[in-house]
C-alpha cells in the first residue's frame, strides 16, 4: 500500500510540474493570429503562417512560410532568433524543398537573408515535423484557417 501511495504522490508531483510550466509560445513574438503551432520543446518552437499558404498552379504542390524560434549564441548573435523558411511541398511524390529563408533577431530585425535556396526536393519522413506540416498545409487554400 505504501508503494502505491508513493507512486501516486510521485505522479502527482510530476504532473503538477508539467502543468505549471510556462508555454513556449509565451516567449514568442510571432503574431499568434496567423502563425499556427507545429512543434515545441523547452528551447524552441515551430509555427507555420497559414495566411502564406499558396497553391502552385498546375501542380499538386503548396508553398508555406515556417518559423522556428530558439535561443542561440553563435556567429549571428546571442539571444532569441527566429529562422524563417519558405517550403515547397509536393504531394505527388511527398517531398519538400526550401525556397527562401531569413534569420531575425529577438527584435525581429533581419540578420541574414537567403534567396533562391531551392535545394533538391527531399522525401518527407513519416512522424517528423515536416510530415506534420505537410498534412496541416494540405487542407489549406489561400488564406484559409
PDB file of C-alpha atoms in Angstrom:
ATOM      1  CA  UNK A   1       0.000   0.000   0.000  1.00  0.00           C
ATOM      2  CA  UNK A   2       2.872   2.365   0.810  1.00  0.00           C
ATOM      3  CA  UNK A   3       4.391   1.742  -2.612  1.00  0.00           C
ATOM      4  CA  UNK A   4       1.131   2.650  -4.337  1.00  0.00           C
ATOM      5  CA  UNK A   5       0.823   5.818  -2.245  1.00  0.00           C
ATOM      6  CA  UNK A   6       4.423   6.823  -3.022  1.00  0.00           C
ATOM      7  CA  UNK A   7       3.868   6.129  -6.728  1.00  0.00           C
ATOM      8  CA  UNK A   8       0.689   8.242  -6.716  1.00  0.00           C
ATOM      9  CA  UNK A   9       2.479  11.107  -4.960  1.00  0.00           C
ATOM     10  CA  UNK A  10       5.318  10.916  -7.463  1.00  0.00           C
ATOM     11  CA  UNK A  11       2.896  11.012 -10.402  1.00  0.00           C
ATOM     12  CA  UNK A  12       1.009  13.980  -8.913  1.00  0.00           C
ATOM     13  CA  UNK A  13       4.293  15.851  -8.393  1.00  0.00           C
ATOM     14  CA  UNK A  14       5.432  15.171 -11.956  1.00  0.00           C
ATOM     15  CA  UNK A  15       2.028  16.126 -13.361  1.00  0.00           C
ATOM     16  CA  UNK A  16       1.970  19.378 -11.373  1.00  0.00           C
ATOM     17  CA  UNK A  17       5.415  20.400 -12.608  1.00  0.00           C
ATOM     18  CA  UNK A  18       4.408  19.786 -16.232  1.00  0.00           C
ATOM     19  CA  UNK A  19       1.127  21.666 -15.869  1.00  0.00           C
ATOM     20  CA  UNK A  20       2.756  24.666 -14.241  1.00  0.00           C
ATOM     21  CA  UNK A  21       5.407  25.002 -16.946  1.00  0.00           C
ATOM     22  CA  UNK A  22       5.146  28.209 -18.950  1.00  0.00           C
ATOM     23  CA  UNK A  23       4.142  27.639 -22.557  1.00  0.00           C
ATOM     24  CA  UNK A  24       6.970  28.069 -25.043  1.00  0.00           C
ATOM     25  CA  UNK A  25       4.818  30.370 -27.170  1.00  0.00           C
ATOM     26  CA  UNK A  26       4.762  32.923 -24.325  1.00  0.00           C
ATOM     27  CA  UNK A  27       8.326  33.826 -25.332  1.00  0.00           C
ATOM     28  CA  UNK A  28       7.455  34.117 -28.989  1.00  0.00           C
ATOM     29  CA  UNK A  29       6.928  37.479 -30.708  1.00  0.00           C
ATOM     30  CA  UNK A  30       5.097  35.998 -33.698  1.00  0.00           C
ATOM     31  CA  UNK A  31       1.558  37.170 -34.423  1.00  0.00           C
ATOM     32  CA  UNK A  32      -0.384  34.246 -32.939  1.00  0.00           C
ATOM     33  CA  UNK A  33      -3.450  35.119 -35.031  1.00  0.00           C
ATOM     34  CA  UNK A  34      -1.724  33.901 -38.199  1.00  0.00           C
ATOM     35  CA  UNK A  35       1.092  31.601 -37.023  1.00  0.00           C
ATOM     36  CA  UNK A  36      -0.179  28.142 -36.090  1.00  0.00           C
ATOM     37  CA  UNK A  37       1.748  25.783 -33.808  1.00  0.00           C
ATOM     38  CA  UNK A  38       3.566  22.752 -35.239  1.00  0.00           C
ATOM     39  CA  UNK A  39       6.053  21.676 -32.585  1.00  0.00           C
ATOM     40  CA  UNK A  40       7.873  22.904 -29.498  1.00  0.00           C
ATOM     41  CA  UNK A  41      10.289  21.937 -26.760  1.00  0.00           C
ATOM     42  CA  UNK A  42      11.652  23.801 -23.757  1.00  0.00           C
ATOM     43  CA  UNK A  43      14.125  25.537 -26.090  1.00  0.00           C
ATOM     44  CA  UNK A  44      12.370  26.137 -29.391  1.00  0.00           C
ATOM     45  CA  UNK A  45       9.025  26.434 -31.126  1.00  0.00           C
ATOM     46  CA  UNK A  46       7.989  25.878 -34.732  1.00  0.00           C
ATOM     47  CA  UNK A  47       4.979  27.536 -36.359  1.00  0.00           C
ATOM     48  CA  UNK A  48       3.602  27.993 -39.875  1.00  0.00           C
ATOM     49  CA  UNK A  49       1.860  31.037 -41.323  1.00  0.00           C
ATOM     50  CA  UNK A  50      -1.477  29.737 -42.568  1.00  0.00           C
ATOM     51  CA  UNK A  51      -2.086  33.030 -44.426  1.00  0.00           C
ATOM     52  CA  UNK A  52       1.010  32.390 -46.559  1.00  0.00           C
ATOM     53  CA  UNK A  53      -0.168  29.024 -47.935  1.00  0.00           C
ATOM     54  CA  UNK A  54      -0.273  29.201 -51.705  1.00  0.00           C
ATOM     55  CA  UNK A  55      -1.131  26.551 -54.258  1.00  0.00           C
ATOM     56  CA  UNK A  56       1.353  26.177 -57.109  1.00  0.00           C
ATOM     57  CA  UNK A  57      -0.585  26.413 -60.394  1.00  0.00           C
ATOM     58  CA  UNK A  58      -0.877  23.166 -62.381  1.00  0.00           C
ATOM     59  CA  UNK A  59       0.915  21.132 -59.690  1.00  0.00           C
ATOM     60  CA  UNK A  60      -0.128  19.159 -56.643  1.00  0.00           C
ATOM     61  CA  UNK A  61       2.121  21.430 -54.605  1.00  0.00           C
ATOM     62  CA  UNK A  62       1.817  24.142 -51.977  1.00  0.00           C
ATOM     63  CA  UNK A  63       4.222  26.692 -50.518  1.00  0.00           C
ATOM     64  CA  UNK A  64       4.209  27.985 -46.960  1.00  0.00           C
ATOM     65  CA  UNK A  65       6.344  30.038 -44.559  1.00  0.00           C
ATOM     66  CA  UNK A  66       7.572  28.265 -41.422  1.00  0.00           C
ATOM     67  CA  UNK A  67       9.259  29.923 -38.447  1.00  0.00           C
ATOM     68  CA  UNK A  68      11.340  28.240 -35.776  1.00  0.00           C
ATOM     69  CA  UNK A  69      12.477  30.340 -32.850  1.00  0.00           C
ATOM     70  CA  UNK A  70      15.209  29.356 -30.457  1.00  0.00           C
ATOM     71  CA  UNK A  71      17.808  30.791 -28.094  1.00  0.00           C
ATOM     72  CA  UNK A  72      21.241  30.940 -29.759  1.00  0.00           C
ATOM     73  CA  UNK A  73      24.780  32.050 -29.080  1.00  0.00           C
ATOM     74  CA  UNK A  74      26.614  31.850 -32.399  1.00  0.00           C
ATOM     75  CA  UNK A  75      28.118  33.900 -35.231  1.00  0.00           C
ATOM     76  CA  UNK A  76      24.720  35.506 -35.943  1.00  0.00           C
ATOM     77  CA  UNK A  77      24.490  36.851 -32.402  1.00  0.00           C
ATOM     78  CA  UNK A  78      23.263  35.943 -28.953  1.00  0.00           C
ATOM     79  CA  UNK A  79      19.646  35.785 -27.836  1.00  0.00           C
ATOM     80  CA  UNK A  80      16.333  34.711 -29.285  1.00  0.00           C
ATOM     81  CA  UNK A  81      16.481  34.116 -33.036  1.00  0.00           C
ATOM     82  CA  UNK A  82      13.694  33.447 -35.495  1.00  0.00           C
ATOM     83  CA  UNK A  83      14.520  31.345 -38.554  1.00  0.00           C
ATOM     84  CA  UNK A  84      12.010  31.740 -41.388  1.00  0.00           C
ATOM     85  CA  UNK A  85      11.954  29.264 -44.267  1.00  0.00           C
ATOM     86  CA  UNK A  86       9.606  29.165 -47.246  1.00  0.00           C
ATOM     87  CA  UNK A  87       8.960  25.499 -48.009  1.00  0.00           C
ATOM     88  CA  UNK A  88       7.551  23.943 -51.148  1.00  0.00           C
ATOM     89  CA  UNK A  89       5.685  20.698 -50.545  1.00  0.00           C
ATOM     90  CA  UNK A  90       4.922  18.348 -53.435  1.00  0.00           C
ATOM     91  CA  UNK A  91       2.093  15.936 -52.646  1.00  0.00           C
ATOM     92  CA  UNK A  92       2.573  13.680 -55.687  1.00  0.00           C
ATOM     93  CA  UNK A  93       5.939  12.354 -54.501  1.00  0.00           C
ATOM     94  CA  UNK A  94       5.632  13.642 -50.897  1.00  0.00           C
ATOM     95  CA  UNK A  95       8.795  15.723 -50.960  1.00  0.00           C
ATOM     96  CA  UNK A  96       9.754  19.168 -49.683  1.00  0.00           C
ATOM     97  CA  UNK A  97      12.324  21.796 -50.607  1.00  0.00           C
ATOM     98  CA  UNK A  98      13.421  25.121 -49.149  1.00  0.00           C
ATOM     99  CA  UNK A  99      12.952  28.125 -51.422  1.00  0.00           C
ATOM    100  CA  UNK A 100      13.822  31.187 -49.304  1.00  0.00           C
ATOM    101  CA  UNK A 101      14.917  31.925 -45.781  1.00  0.00           C
ATOM    102  CA  UNK A 102      15.989  34.551 -43.311  1.00  0.00           C
ATOM    103  CA  UNK A 103      17.217  34.834 -39.755  1.00  0.00           C
ATOM    104  CA  UNK A 104      15.836  37.543 -37.474  1.00  0.00           C
ATOM    105  CA  UNK A 105      16.982  38.619 -34.027  1.00  0.00           C
ATOM    106  CA  UNK A 106      14.846  38.940 -30.892  1.00  0.00           C
ATOM    107  CA  UNK A 107      13.554  42.328 -32.138  1.00  0.00           C
ATOM    108  CA  UNK A 108      12.543  40.677 -35.436  1.00  0.00           C
ATOM    109  CA  UNK A 109      15.223  42.633 -37.312  1.00  0.00           C
ATOM    110  CA  UNK A 110      16.694  40.748 -40.286  1.00  0.00           C
ATOM    111  CA  UNK A 111      20.192  39.428 -39.521  1.00  0.00           C
ATOM    112  CA  UNK A 112      20.695  37.385 -42.701  1.00  0.00           C
ATOM    113  CA  UNK A 113      18.627  36.604 -45.810  1.00  0.00           C
ATOM    114  CA  UNK A 114      18.803  33.662 -48.160  1.00  0.00           C
ATOM    115  CA  UNK A 115      17.179  33.881 -51.585  1.00  0.00           C
ATOM    116  CA  UNK A 116      16.937  31.117 -54.140  1.00  0.00           C
ATOM    117  CA  UNK A 117      17.627  28.275 -51.729  1.00  0.00           C
ATOM    118  CA  UNK A 118      15.742  25.781 -53.933  1.00  0.00           C
ATOM    119  CA  UNK A 119      17.522  22.662 -52.787  1.00  0.00           C
ATOM    120  CA  UNK A 120      16.702  19.370 -54.430  1.00  0.00           C
ATOM    121  CA  UNK A 121      13.431  18.051 -53.038  1.00  0.00           C
ATOM    122  CA  UNK A 122      13.912  15.686 -50.119  1.00  0.00           C
ATOM    123  CA  UNK A 123      11.500  12.907 -49.098  1.00  0.00           C
ATOM    124  CA  UNK A 124       9.258  13.800 -46.171  1.00  0.00           C
ATOM    125  CA  UNK A 125       9.787  11.199 -43.457  1.00  0.00           C
ATOM    126  CA  UNK A 126       6.717   9.966 -41.539  1.00  0.00           C
ATOM    127  CA  UNK A 127       6.375  11.242 -37.986  1.00  0.00           C
ATOM    128  CA  UNK A 128       8.575  14.315 -38.455  1.00  0.00           C
ATOM    129  CA  UNK A 129       7.673  17.982 -38.009  1.00  0.00           C
ATOM    130  CA  UNK A 130       7.836  18.330 -41.799  1.00  0.00           C
ATOM    131  CA  UNK A 131       5.321  15.475 -42.126  1.00  0.00           C
ATOM    132  CA  UNK A 132       3.014  17.270 -39.669  1.00  0.00           C
ATOM    133  CA  UNK A 133       3.445  20.484 -41.675  1.00  0.00           C
ATOM    134  CA  UNK A 134       2.605  18.761 -44.970  1.00  0.00           C
ATOM    135  CA  UNK A 135      -0.549  17.222 -43.507  1.00  0.00           C
ATOM    136  CA  UNK A 136      -1.746  20.521 -41.995  1.00  0.00           C
ATOM    137  CA  UNK A 137      -0.958  22.599 -45.086  1.00  0.00           C
ATOM    138  CA  UNK A 138      -2.664  20.144 -47.460  1.00  0.00           C
ATOM    139  CA  UNK A 139      -6.096  21.232 -46.204  1.00  0.00           C
ATOM    140  CA  UNK A 140      -5.380  24.955 -46.522  1.00  0.00           C
ATOM    141  CA  UNK A 141      -6.206  27.089 -49.501  1.00  0.00           C
ATOM    142  CA  UNK A 142      -5.006  30.620 -49.956  1.00  0.00           C
ATOM    143  CA  UNK A 143      -5.551  32.118 -46.502  1.00  0.00           C
ATOM    144  CA  UNK A 144      -7.985  29.537 -45.045  1.00  0.00           C
ATOM    145  CA  UNK A 145      -7.657  28.856 -41.311  1.00  0.00           C
TER     146      UNK A 145
END
